mmCIF file with all atom_site columns, C-alpha atoms in Angstrom:
data_model
loop_
_atom_site.group_PDB
_atom_site.id
_atom_site.type_symbol
_atom_site.label_atom_id
_atom_site.label_alt_id
_atom_site.label_comp_id
_atom_site.label_asym_id
_atom_site.label_entity_id
_atom_site.label_seq_id
_atom_site.pdbx_PDB_ins_code
_atom_site.Cartn_x
_atom_site.Cartn_y
_atom_site.Cartn_z
_atom_site.occupancy
_atom_site.B_iso_or_equiv
_atom_site.pdbx_formal_charge
_atom_site.auth_seq_id
_atom_site.auth_comp_id
_atom_site.auth_asym_id
_atom_site.auth_atom_id
_atom_site.pdbx_PDB_model_num
ATOM 1   C CA . UNK A 1 1   ? 115.316 111.354 142.535 1.00 0.00 ? 1   UNK A CA 1
ATOM 2   C CA . UNK A 1 2   ? 113.046 111.808 139.522 1.00 0.00 ? 2   UNK A CA 1
ATOM 3   C CA . UNK A 1 3   ? 112.121 108.613 137.692 1.00 0.00 ? 3   UNK A CA 1
ATOM 4   C CA . UNK A 1 4   ? 113.419 109.966 134.398 1.00 0.00 ? 4   UNK A CA 1
ATOM 5   C CA . UNK A 1 5   ? 115.817 112.897 134.161 1.00 0.00 ? 5   UNK A CA 1
ATOM 6   C CA . UNK A 1 6   ? 117.033 114.803 131.150 1.00 0.00 ? 6   UNK A CA 1
ATOM 7   C CA . UNK A 1 7   ? 119.150 117.874 130.511 1.00 0.00 ? 7   UNK A CA 1
ATOM 8   C CA . UNK A 1 8   ? 116.586 120.454 129.315 1.00 0.00 ? 8   UNK A CA 1
ATOM 9   C CA . UNK A 1 9   ? 119.033 122.179 126.976 1.00 0.00 ? 9   UNK A CA 1
ATOM 10  C CA . UNK A 1 10  ? 118.596 123.971 124.704 1.00 0.00 ? 10  UNK A CA 1
ATOM 11  C CA . UNK A 1 11  ? 121.241 122.409 122.522 1.00 0.00 ? 11  UNK A CA 1
ATOM 12  C CA . UNK A 1 12  ? 122.074 124.825 119.708 1.00 0.00 ? 12  UNK A CA 1
ATOM 13  C CA . UNK A 1 13  ? 124.046 123.089 116.965 1.00 0.00 ? 13  UNK A CA 1
ATOM 14  C CA . UNK A 1 14  ? 124.897 123.909 113.343 1.00 0.00 ? 14  UNK A CA 1
ATOM 15  C CA . UNK A 1 15  ? 123.534 121.875 110.483 1.00 0.00 ? 15  UNK A CA 1
ATOM 16  C CA . UNK A 1 16  ? 125.586 118.756 109.906 1.00 0.00 ? 16  UNK A CA 1
ATOM 17  C CA . UNK A 1 17  ? 126.742 118.471 113.501 1.00 0.00 ? 17  UNK A CA 1
ATOM 18  C CA . UNK A 1 18  ? 126.479 115.381 115.649 1.00 0.00 ? 18  UNK A CA 1
ATOM 19  C CA . UNK A 1 19  ? 124.630 115.848 118.912 1.00 0.00 ? 19  UNK A CA 1
ATOM 20  C CA . UNK A 1 20  ? 123.933 113.486 121.804 1.00 0.00 ? 20  UNK A CA 1
ATOM 21  C CA . UNK A 1 21  ? 121.446 113.612 124.633 1.00 0.00 ? 21  UNK A CA 1
ATOM 22  C CA . UNK A 1 22  ? 121.495 111.562 127.797 1.00 0.00 ? 22  UNK A CA 1
ATOM 23  C CA . UNK A 1 23  ? 118.677 110.447 130.006 1.00 0.00 ? 23  UNK A CA 1
ATOM 24  C CA . UNK A 1 24  ? 118.930 108.728 133.385 1.00 0.00 ? 24  UNK A CA 1
ATOM 25  C CA . UNK A 1 25  ? 116.264 106.524 134.902 1.00 0.00 ? 25  UNK A CA 1
ATOM 26  C CA . UNK A 1 26  ? 115.715 105.279 138.422 1.00 0.00 ? 26  UNK A CA 1
ATOM 27  C CA . UNK A 1 27  ? 113.813 102.022 137.952 1.00 0.00 ? 27  UNK A CA 1
ATOM 28  C CA . UNK A 1 28  ? 116.481 99.365  137.490 1.00 0.00 ? 28  UNK A CA 1
ATOM 29  C CA . UNK A 1 29  ? 113.823 96.802  136.542 1.00 0.00 ? 29  UNK A CA 1
ATOM 30  C CA . UNK A 1 30  ? 112.762 98.715  133.418 1.00 0.00 ? 30  UNK A CA 1
ATOM 31  C CA . UNK A 1 31  ? 113.166 96.648  130.268 1.00 0.00 ? 31  UNK A CA 1
ATOM 32  C CA . UNK A 1 32  ? 112.154 99.045  127.551 1.00 0.00 ? 32  UNK A CA 1
ATOM 33  C CA . UNK A 1 33  ? 112.702 102.686 126.826 1.00 0.00 ? 33  UNK A CA 1
ATOM 34  C CA . UNK A 1 34  ? 111.609 105.132 124.189 1.00 0.00 ? 34  UNK A CA 1
ATOM 35  C CA . UNK A 1 35  ? 112.599 108.383 122.635 1.00 0.00 ? 35  UNK A CA 1
ATOM 36  C CA . UNK A 1 36  ? 109.766 110.598 121.503 1.00 0.00 ? 36  UNK A CA 1
ATOM 37  C CA . UNK A 1 37  ? 110.009 113.737 119.452 1.00 0.00 ? 37  UNK A CA 1
ATOM 38  C CA . UNK A 1 38  ? 107.669 116.630 120.123 1.00 0.00 ? 38  UNK A CA 1
ATOM 39  C CA . UNK A 1 39  ? 107.317 119.648 117.889 1.00 0.00 ? 39  UNK A CA 1
ATOM 40  C CA . UNK A 1 40  ? 106.015 122.907 119.288 1.00 0.00 ? 40  UNK A CA 1
ATOM 41  C CA . UNK A 1 41  ? 102.304 122.660 120.161 1.00 0.00 ? 41  UNK A CA 1
ATOM 42  C CA . UNK A 1 42  ? 102.043 119.156 118.724 1.00 0.00 ? 42  UNK A CA 1
ATOM 43  C CA . UNK A 1 43  ? 101.675 115.732 120.277 1.00 0.00 ? 43  UNK A CA 1
ATOM 44  C CA . UNK A 1 44  ? 104.700 113.531 121.018 1.00 0.00 ? 44  UNK A CA 1
ATOM 45  C CA . UNK A 1 45  ? 105.594 111.081 118.257 1.00 0.00 ? 45  UNK A CA 1
ATOM 46  C CA . UNK A 1 46  ? 107.586 107.914 118.780 1.00 0.00 ? 46  UNK A CA 1
ATOM 47  C CA . UNK A 1 47  ? 111.096 108.219 117.383 1.00 0.00 ? 47  UNK A CA 1
ATOM 48  C CA . UNK A 1 48  ? 112.823 105.066 118.615 1.00 0.00 ? 48  UNK A CA 1
ATOM 49  C CA . UNK A 1 49  ? 112.338 102.140 120.955 1.00 0.00 ? 49  UNK A CA 1
ATOM 50  C CA . UNK A 1 50  ? 115.198 100.632 122.934 1.00 0.00 ? 50  UNK A CA 1
ATOM 51  C CA . UNK A 1 51  ? 114.713 97.092  124.222 1.00 0.00 ? 51  UNK A CA 1
ATOM 52  C CA . UNK A 1 52  ? 118.266 95.826  124.531 1.00 0.00 ? 52  UNK A CA 1
ATOM 53  C CA . UNK A 1 53  ? 121.624 97.504  124.286 1.00 0.00 ? 53  UNK A CA 1
ATOM 54  C CA . UNK A 1 54  ? 120.705 99.838  121.487 1.00 0.00 ? 54  UNK A CA 1
ATOM 55  C CA . UNK A 1 55  ? 118.940 100.622 118.265 1.00 0.00 ? 55  UNK A CA 1
ATOM 56  C CA . UNK A 1 56  ? 119.900 102.446 115.093 1.00 0.00 ? 56  UNK A CA 1
ATOM 57  C CA . UNK A 1 57  ? 117.669 104.020 112.473 1.00 0.00 ? 57  UNK A CA 1
ATOM 58  C CA . UNK A 1 58  ? 119.406 106.061 109.812 1.00 0.00 ? 58  UNK A CA 1
ATOM 59  C CA . UNK A 1 59  ? 120.982 109.100 111.426 1.00 0.00 ? 59  UNK A CA 1
ATOM 60  C CA . UNK A 1 60  ? 119.592 108.226 114.839 1.00 0.00 ? 60  UNK A CA 1
ATOM 61  C CA . UNK A 1 61  ? 121.189 105.861 117.334 1.00 0.00 ? 61  UNK A CA 1
ATOM 62  C CA . UNK A 1 62  ? 119.842 105.061 120.771 1.00 0.00 ? 62  UNK A CA 1
ATOM 63  C CA . UNK A 1 63  ? 121.991 103.261 123.328 1.00 0.00 ? 63  UNK A CA 1
ATOM 64  C CA . UNK A 1 64  ? 121.151 101.770 126.672 1.00 0.00 ? 64  UNK A CA 1
ATOM 65  C CA . UNK A 1 65  ? 123.582 101.397 129.545 1.00 0.00 ? 65  UNK A CA 1
ATOM 66  C CA . UNK A 1 66  ? 121.869 99.297  132.198 1.00 0.00 ? 66  UNK A CA 1
ATOM 67  C CA . UNK A 1 67  ? 124.794 99.349  134.615 1.00 0.00 ? 67  UNK A CA 1
ATOM 68  C CA . UNK A 1 68  ? 124.711 103.134 134.802 1.00 0.00 ? 68  UNK A CA 1
ATOM 69  C CA . UNK A 1 69  ? 120.974 103.392 134.146 1.00 0.00 ? 69  UNK A CA 1
ATOM 70  C CA . UNK A 1 70  ? 121.072 105.805 131.299 1.00 0.00 ? 70  UNK A CA 1
ATOM 71  C CA . UNK A 1 71  ? 119.899 105.977 127.719 1.00 0.00 ? 71  UNK A CA 1
ATOM 72  C CA . UNK A 1 72  ? 121.408 108.157 125.061 1.00 0.00 ? 72  UNK A CA 1
ATOM 73  C CA . UNK A 1 73  ? 120.209 109.455 121.715 1.00 0.00 ? 73  UNK A CA 1
ATOM 74  C CA . UNK A 1 74  ? 122.760 110.343 119.066 1.00 0.00 ? 74  UNK A CA 1
ATOM 75  C CA . UNK A 1 75  ? 121.800 112.359 116.001 1.00 0.00 ? 75  UNK A CA 1
ATOM 76  C CA . UNK A 1 76  ? 124.319 112.493 113.183 1.00 0.00 ? 76  UNK A CA 1
ATOM 77  C CA . UNK A 1 77  ? 124.377 115.020 110.332 1.00 0.00 ? 77  UNK A CA 1
ATOM 78  C CA . UNK A 1 78  ? 121.759 117.244 112.005 1.00 0.00 ? 78  UNK A CA 1
ATOM 79  C CA . UNK A 1 79  ? 119.103 118.776 109.764 1.00 0.00 ? 79  UNK A CA 1
ATOM 80  C CA . UNK A 1 80  ? 117.102 121.917 110.374 1.00 0.00 ? 80  UNK A CA 1
ATOM 81  C CA . UNK A 1 81  ? 114.037 119.682 110.567 1.00 0.00 ? 81  UNK A CA 1
ATOM 82  C CA . UNK A 1 82  ? 115.502 117.888 113.592 1.00 0.00 ? 82  UNK A CA 1
ATOM 83  C CA . UNK A 1 83  ? 114.766 120.974 115.700 1.00 0.00 ? 83  UNK A CA 1
ATOM 84  C CA . UNK A 1 84  ? 112.308 119.782 118.327 1.00 0.00 ? 84  UNK A CA 1
ATOM 85  C CA . UNK A 1 85  ? 112.069 118.621 121.914 1.00 0.00 ? 85  UNK A CA 1
ATOM 86  C CA . UNK A 1 86  ? 113.200 115.048 122.530 1.00 0.00 ? 86  UNK A CA 1
ATOM 87  C CA . UNK A 1 87  ? 111.465 113.220 125.346 1.00 0.00 ? 87  UNK A CA 1
ATOM 88  C CA . UNK A 1 88  ? 112.938 110.219 127.097 1.00 0.00 ? 88  UNK A CA 1
ATOM 89  C CA . UNK A 1 89  ? 110.328 107.744 128.284 1.00 0.00 ? 89  UNK A CA 1
ATOM 90  C CA . UNK A 1 90  ? 110.558 104.766 130.608 1.00 0.00 ? 90  UNK A CA 1
ATOM 91  C CA . UNK A 1 91  ? 107.981 102.467 132.182 1.00 0.00 ? 91  UNK A CA 1
ATOM 92  C CA . UNK A 1 92  ? 106.899 103.768 135.553 1.00 0.00 ? 92  UNK A CA 1
ATOM 93  C CA . UNK A 1 93  ? 108.492 102.423 138.693 1.00 0.00 ? 93  UNK A CA 1
ATOM 94  C CA . UNK A 1 94  ? 106.869 101.011 141.830 1.00 0.00 ? 94  UNK A CA 1
ATOM 95  C CA . UNK A 1 95  ? 104.827 98.538  139.811 1.00 0.00 ? 95  UNK A CA 1
ATOM 96  C CA . UNK A 1 96  ? 103.079 101.246 137.836 1.00 0.00 ? 96  UNK A CA 1
ATOM 97  C CA . UNK A 1 97  ? 102.081 100.298 134.328 1.00 0.00 ? 97  UNK A CA 1
ATOM 98  C CA . UNK A 1 98  ? 102.144 103.701 132.745 1.00 0.00 ? 98  UNK A CA 1
ATOM 99  C CA . UNK A 1 99  ? 105.010 105.362 130.943 1.00 0.00 ? 99  UNK A CA 1
ATOM 100 C CA . UNK A 1 100 ? 106.915 108.157 132.633 1.00 0.00 ? 100 UNK A CA 1
ATOM 101 C CA . UNK A 1 101 ? 108.260 111.050 130.605 1.00 0.00 ? 101 UNK A CA 1
ATOM 102 C CA . UNK A 1 102 ? 111.400 113.036 131.157 1.00 0.00 ? 102 UNK A CA 1
ATOM 103 C CA . UNK A 1 103 ? 111.044 116.790 130.926 1.00 0.00 ? 103 UNK A CA 1
ATOM 104 C CA . UNK A 1 104 ? 112.567 116.815 127.442 1.00 0.00 ? 104 UNK A CA 1
ATOM 105 C CA . UNK A 1 105 ? 115.673 118.172 125.795 1.00 0.00 ? 105 UNK A CA 1
ATOM 106 C CA . UNK A 1 106 ? 115.282 120.991 123.323 1.00 0.00 ? 106 UNK A CA 1
ATOM 107 C CA . UNK A 1 107 ? 117.353 120.870 120.148 1.00 0.00 ? 107 UNK A CA 1
ATOM 108 C CA . UNK A 1 108 ? 117.748 123.840 117.830 1.00 0.00 ? 108 UNK A CA 1
ATOM 109 C CA . UNK A 1 109 ? 119.631 123.164 114.613 1.00 0.00 ? 109 UNK A CA 1
ATOM 110 C CA . UNK A 1 110 ? 120.871 126.349 113.011 1.00 0.00 ? 110 UNK A CA 1
ATOM 111 C CA . UNK A 1 111 ? 121.781 127.031 109.380 1.00 0.00 ? 111 UNK A CA 1
ATOM 112 C CA . UNK B 2 1   ? 94.367  107.975 109.166 1.00 0.00 ? 1   UNK B CA 1
ATOM 113 C CA . UNK B 2 2   ? 94.412  109.115 112.770 1.00 0.00 ? 2   UNK B CA 1
ATOM 114 C CA . UNK B 2 3   ? 93.917  106.193 115.142 1.00 0.00 ? 3   UNK B CA 1
ATOM 115 C CA . UNK B 2 4   ? 93.699  108.125 118.393 1.00 0.00 ? 4   UNK B CA 1
ATOM 116 C CA . UNK B 2 5   ? 91.287  110.980 117.986 1.00 0.00 ? 5   UNK B CA 1
ATOM 117 C CA . UNK B 2 6   ? 90.727  113.734 120.481 1.00 0.00 ? 6   UNK B CA 1
ATOM 118 C CA . UNK B 2 7   ? 87.851  116.160 120.454 1.00 0.00 ? 7   UNK B CA 1
ATOM 119 C CA . UNK B 2 8   ? 87.720  119.028 120.469 1.00 0.00 ? 8   UNK B CA 1
ATOM 120 C CA . UNK B 2 9   ? 91.179  120.195 119.388 1.00 0.00 ? 9   UNK B CA 1
ATOM 121 C CA . UNK B 2 10  ? 90.629  123.494 121.167 1.00 0.00 ? 10  UNK B CA 1
ATOM 122 C CA . UNK B 2 11  ? 88.330  124.103 124.107 1.00 0.00 ? 11  UNK B CA 1
ATOM 123 C CA . UNK B 2 12  ? 87.623  127.370 125.837 1.00 0.00 ? 12  UNK B CA 1
ATOM 124 C CA . UNK B 2 13  ? 85.760  127.292 129.124 1.00 0.00 ? 13  UNK B CA 1
ATOM 125 C CA . UNK B 2 14  ? 85.005  129.665 131.931 1.00 0.00 ? 14  UNK B CA 1
ATOM 126 C CA . UNK B 2 15  ? 86.455  129.484 135.394 1.00 0.00 ? 15  UNK B CA 1
ATOM 127 C CA . UNK B 2 16  ? 84.444  126.887 137.340 1.00 0.00 ? 16  UNK B CA 1
ATOM 128 C CA . UNK B 2 17  ? 82.397  125.670 134.362 1.00 0.00 ? 17  UNK B CA 1
ATOM 129 C CA . UNK B 2 18  ? 82.626  121.879 133.925 1.00 0.00 ? 18  UNK B CA 1
ATOM 130 C CA . UNK B 2 19  ? 84.200  120.636 130.744 1.00 0.00 ? 19  UNK B CA 1
ATOM 131 C CA . UNK B 2 20  ? 84.579  117.209 129.146 1.00 0.00 ? 20  UNK B CA 1
ATOM 132 C CA . UNK B 2 21  ? 87.305  116.185 126.737 1.00 0.00 ? 21  UNK B CA 1
ATOM 133 C CA . UNK B 2 22  ? 86.974  113.046 124.676 1.00 0.00 ? 22  UNK B CA 1
ATOM 134 C CA . UNK B 2 23  ? 89.307  110.498 123.196 1.00 0.00 ? 23  UNK B CA 1
ATOM 135 C CA . UNK B 2 24  ? 88.538  107.633 120.870 1.00 0.00 ? 24  UNK B CA 1
ATOM 136 C CA . UNK B 2 25  ? 90.756  104.950 119.402 1.00 0.00 ? 25  UNK B CA 1
ATOM 137 C CA . UNK B 2 26  ? 90.474  102.481 116.565 1.00 0.00 ? 26  UNK B CA 1
ATOM 138 C CA . UNK B 2 27  ? 93.470  100.408 117.678 1.00 0.00 ? 27  UNK B CA 1
ATOM 139 C CA . UNK B 2 28  ? 91.575  98.214  120.146 1.00 0.00 ? 28  UNK B CA 1
ATOM 140 C CA . UNK B 2 29  ? 94.287  98.899  122.713 1.00 0.00 ? 29  UNK B CA 1
ATOM 141 C CA . UNK B 2 30  ? 93.715  97.835  126.295 1.00 0.00 ? 30  UNK B CA 1
ATOM 142 C CA . UNK B 2 31  ? 95.325  100.824 127.934 1.00 0.00 ? 31  UNK B CA 1
ATOM 143 C CA . UNK B 2 32  ? 94.279  104.453 127.622 1.00 0.00 ? 32  UNK B CA 1
ATOM 144 C CA . UNK B 2 33  ? 96.072  107.316 129.315 1.00 0.00 ? 33  UNK B CA 1
ATOM 145 C CA . UNK B 2 34  ? 95.385  110.970 130.004 1.00 0.00 ? 34  UNK B CA 1
ATOM 146 C CA . UNK B 2 35  ? 98.320  113.350 130.295 1.00 0.00 ? 35  UNK B CA 1
ATOM 147 C CA . UNK B 2 36  ? 98.406  117.035 131.097 1.00 0.00 ? 36  UNK B CA 1
ATOM 148 C CA . UNK B 2 37  ? 101.143 119.083 129.482 1.00 0.00 ? 37  UNK B CA 1
ATOM 149 C CA . UNK B 2 38  ? 101.831 122.694 130.347 1.00 0.00 ? 38  UNK B CA 1
ATOM 150 C CA . UNK B 2 39  ? 104.105 124.941 128.365 1.00 0.00 ? 39  UNK B CA 1
ATOM 151 C CA . UNK B 2 40  ? 107.759 123.807 128.307 1.00 0.00 ? 40  UNK B CA 1
ATOM 152 C CA . UNK B 2 41  ? 107.027 120.910 130.670 1.00 0.00 ? 41  UNK B CA 1
ATOM 153 C CA . UNK B 2 42  ? 106.921 117.152 130.264 1.00 0.00 ? 42  UNK B CA 1
ATOM 154 C CA . UNK B 2 43  ? 103.566 115.425 129.848 1.00 0.00 ? 43  UNK B CA 1
ATOM 155 C CA . UNK B 2 44  ? 102.302 114.601 133.332 1.00 0.00 ? 44  UNK B CA 1
ATOM 156 C CA . UNK B 2 45  ? 100.237 111.458 133.766 1.00 0.00 ? 45  UNK B CA 1
ATOM 157 C CA . UNK B 2 46  ? 96.834  112.109 135.338 1.00 0.00 ? 46  UNK B CA 1
ATOM 158 C CA . UNK B 2 47  ? 95.411  108.571 135.218 1.00 0.00 ? 47  UNK B CA 1
ATOM 159 C CA . UNK B 2 48  ? 95.090  105.555 133.026 1.00 0.00 ? 48  UNK B CA 1
ATOM 160 C CA . UNK B 2 49  ? 92.730  102.674 132.384 1.00 0.00 ? 49  UNK B CA 1
ATOM 161 C CA . UNK B 2 50  ? 93.835  99.127  131.834 1.00 0.00 ? 50  UNK B CA 1
ATOM 162 C CA . UNK B 2 51  ? 90.615  97.795  130.317 1.00 0.00 ? 51  UNK B CA 1
ATOM 163 C CA . UNK B 2 52  ? 88.106  98.901  132.960 1.00 0.00 ? 52  UNK B CA 1
ATOM 164 C CA . UNK B 2 53  ? 90.666  99.041  135.734 1.00 0.00 ? 53  UNK B CA 1
ATOM 165 C CA . UNK B 2 54  ? 91.107  102.711 136.670 1.00 0.00 ? 54  UNK B CA 1
ATOM 166 C CA . UNK B 2 55  ? 94.485  103.876 137.974 1.00 0.00 ? 55  UNK B CA 1
ATOM 167 C CA . UNK B 2 56  ? 94.708  107.345 139.457 1.00 0.00 ? 56  UNK B CA 1
ATOM 168 C CA . UNK B 2 57  ? 98.022  109.073 140.057 1.00 0.00 ? 57  UNK B CA 1
ATOM 169 C CA . UNK B 2 58  ? 98.496  110.102 143.682 1.00 0.00 ? 58  UNK B CA 1
ATOM 170 C CA . UNK B 2 59  ? 98.928  113.771 142.858 1.00 0.00 ? 59  UNK B CA 1
ATOM 171 C CA . UNK B 2 60  ? 96.044  114.094 140.398 1.00 0.00 ? 60  UNK B CA 1
ATOM 172 C CA . UNK B 2 61  ? 93.594  116.634 141.837 1.00 0.00 ? 61  UNK B CA 1
ATOM 173 C CA . UNK B 2 62  ? 90.055  115.458 142.685 1.00 0.00 ? 62  UNK B CA 1
ATOM 174 C CA . UNK B 2 63  ? 88.849  118.037 140.197 1.00 0.00 ? 63  UNK B CA 1
ATOM 175 C CA . UNK B 2 64  ? 89.856  115.624 137.429 1.00 0.00 ? 64  UNK B CA 1
ATOM 176 C CA . UNK B 2 65  ? 87.750  112.555 136.742 1.00 0.00 ? 65  UNK B CA 1
ATOM 177 C CA . UNK B 2 66  ? 87.691  110.030 133.956 1.00 0.00 ? 66  UNK B CA 1
ATOM 178 C CA . UNK B 2 67  ? 85.252  107.589 132.384 1.00 0.00 ? 67  UNK B CA 1
ATOM 179 C CA . UNK B 2 68  ? 85.802  104.738 130.005 1.00 0.00 ? 68  UNK B CA 1
ATOM 180 C CA . UNK B 2 69  ? 82.420  103.423 128.868 1.00 0.00 ? 69  UNK B CA 1
ATOM 181 C CA . UNK B 2 70  ? 83.938  100.986 126.371 1.00 0.00 ? 70  UNK B CA 1
ATOM 182 C CA . UNK B 2 71  ? 87.268  99.987  124.831 1.00 0.00 ? 71  UNK B CA 1
ATOM 183 C CA . UNK B 2 72  ? 87.162  102.717 122.219 1.00 0.00 ? 72  UNK B CA 1
ATOM 184 C CA . UNK B 2 73  ? 86.292  105.778 124.242 1.00 0.00 ? 73  UNK B CA 1
ATOM 185 C CA . UNK B 2 74  ? 87.709  107.573 127.229 1.00 0.00 ? 74  UNK B CA 1
ATOM 186 C CA . UNK B 2 75  ? 86.632  110.911 128.687 1.00 0.00 ? 75  UNK B CA 1
ATOM 187 C CA . UNK B 2 76  ? 88.341  113.442 130.893 1.00 0.00 ? 76  UNK B CA 1
ATOM 188 C CA . UNK B 2 77  ? 85.987  115.496 133.048 1.00 0.00 ? 77  UNK B CA 1
ATOM 189 C CA . UNK B 2 78  ? 87.203  118.628 134.768 1.00 0.00 ? 78  UNK B CA 1
ATOM 190 C CA . UNK B 2 79  ? 84.553  119.491 137.317 1.00 0.00 ? 79  UNK B CA 1
ATOM 191 C CA . UNK B 2 80  ? 85.535  123.048 138.175 1.00 0.00 ? 80  UNK B CA 1
ATOM 192 C CA . UNK B 2 81  ? 88.344  124.272 135.939 1.00 0.00 ? 81  UNK B CA 1
ATOM 193 C CA . UNK B 2 82  ? 90.713  126.787 137.415 1.00 0.00 ? 82  UNK B CA 1
ATOM 194 C CA . UNK B 2 83  ? 93.140  129.060 135.617 1.00 0.00 ? 83  UNK B CA 1
ATOM 195 C CA . UNK B 2 84  ? 95.922  126.611 136.477 1.00 0.00 ? 84  UNK B CA 1
ATOM 196 C CA . UNK B 2 85  ? 94.196  123.865 134.516 1.00 0.00 ? 85  UNK B CA 1
ATOM 197 C CA . UNK B 2 86  ? 94.843  125.594 131.211 1.00 0.00 ? 86  UNK B CA 1
ATOM 198 C CA . UNK B 2 87  ? 97.080  123.161 129.352 1.00 0.00 ? 87  UNK B CA 1
ATOM 199 C CA . UNK B 2 88  ? 97.328  120.675 126.524 1.00 0.00 ? 88  UNK B CA 1
ATOM 200 C CA . UNK B 2 89  ? 95.579  117.420 127.389 1.00 0.00 ? 89  UNK B CA 1
ATOM 201 C CA . UNK B 2 90  ? 96.972  114.398 125.623 1.00 0.00 ? 90  UNK B CA 1
ATOM 202 C CA . UNK B 2 91  ? 95.308  111.023 125.282 1.00 0.00 ? 91  UNK B CA 1
ATOM 203 C CA . UNK B 2 92  ? 97.465  108.006 124.545 1.00 0.00 ? 92  UNK B CA 1
ATOM 204 C CA . UNK B 2 93  ? 96.883  104.293 124.109 1.00 0.00 ? 93  UNK B CA 1
ATOM 205 C CA . UNK B 2 94  ? 99.010  101.186 124.269 1.00 0.00 ? 94  UNK B CA 1
ATOM 206 C CA . UNK B 2 95  ? 98.293  97.558  123.626 1.00 0.00 ? 95  UNK B CA 1
ATOM 207 C CA . UNK B 2 96  ? 99.159  96.339  127.076 1.00 0.00 ? 96  UNK B CA 1
ATOM 208 C CA . UNK B 2 97  ? 101.102 97.126  130.175 1.00 0.00 ? 97  UNK B CA 1
ATOM 209 C CA . UNK B 2 98  ? 104.344 95.443  129.205 1.00 0.00 ? 98  UNK B CA 1
ATOM 210 C CA . UNK B 2 99  ? 106.015 98.772  128.596 1.00 0.00 ? 99  UNK B CA 1
ATOM 211 C CA . UNK B 2 100 ? 105.145 99.277  124.948 1.00 0.00 ? 100 UNK B CA 1
ATOM 212 C CA . UNK B 2 101 ? 105.237 102.759 123.499 1.00 0.00 ? 101 UNK B CA 1
ATOM 213 C CA . UNK B 2 102 ? 102.001 104.672 123.405 1.00 0.00 ? 102 UNK B CA 1
ATOM 214 C CA . UNK B 2 103 ? 100.201 106.207 120.448 1.00 0.00 ? 103 UNK B CA 1
ATOM 215 C CA . UNK B 2 104 ? 99.138  109.774 121.090 1.00 0.00 ? 104 UNK B CA 1
ATOM 216 C CA . UNK B 2 105 ? 96.199  111.773 119.917 1.00 0.00 ? 105 UNK B CA 1
ATOM 217 C CA . UNK B 2 106 ? 96.772  115.305 118.664 1.00 0.00 ? 106 UNK B CA 1
ATOM 218 C CA . UNK B 2 107 ? 95.695  116.736 121.998 1.00 0.00 ? 107 UNK B CA 1
ATOM 219 C CA . UNK B 2 108 ? 93.073  119.184 123.220 1.00 0.00 ? 108 UNK B CA 1
ATOM 220 C CA . UNK B 2 109 ? 94.298  122.629 124.132 1.00 0.00 ? 109 UNK B CA 1
ATOM 221 C CA . UNK B 2 110 ? 92.195  123.935 127.000 1.00 0.00 ? 110 UNK B CA 1
ATOM 222 C CA . UNK B 2 111 ? 91.903  127.616 127.808 1.00 0.00 ? 111 UNK B CA 1
ATOM 223 C CA . UNK B 2 112 ? 90.201  128.824 130.986 1.00 0.00 ? 112 UNK B CA 1
ATOM 224 C CA . UNK B 2 113 ? 88.861  132.362 131.055 1.00 0.00 ? 113 UNK B CA 1
#
């Protein structure tokens, strides 16, 4: 099983829609998780951190379900500018210190 | 102001010709990472330094080496680039190993002719 798994999408949604992505992780000891946003040919940029059950920042809500080992990202009132790839990130398993990235979920918001 | 700086932004090299990519940071972070990202794929960790402690990923080819002469700088050396090494190389830093998010540089896009 991959350490971090995401549905690659693409998710094609109209402007104003609500969209949710899920991400599953394998390391049950992980305490913190992150969602990064990556635009085409650019570096990943931190969108949200999730340290407990969840986090909310404007239109974005991240939730953590430790029992089922998944994290979700909810985007409300989608904007055209939300079109990007969203990467789920968790600390590496097996005692590794580094962060492990999911393969990303592509979102395309259409007018 | 950019706090993780990668140079060059674009690098073209020839098949088999050694190349060095550089990364510098002004954050005084303990941990520096090198990731390789190919088109439509997730960033793949190559190795990371925790201070001077080097950590290689098991599947990182021997062709890839790294140096960290001081806290601020980290280099990625590709000894004999192959066509399959063409990718975006991302440097990231984090304060420690407690699972904090990393700050990324803008990346170096490597082409191999």
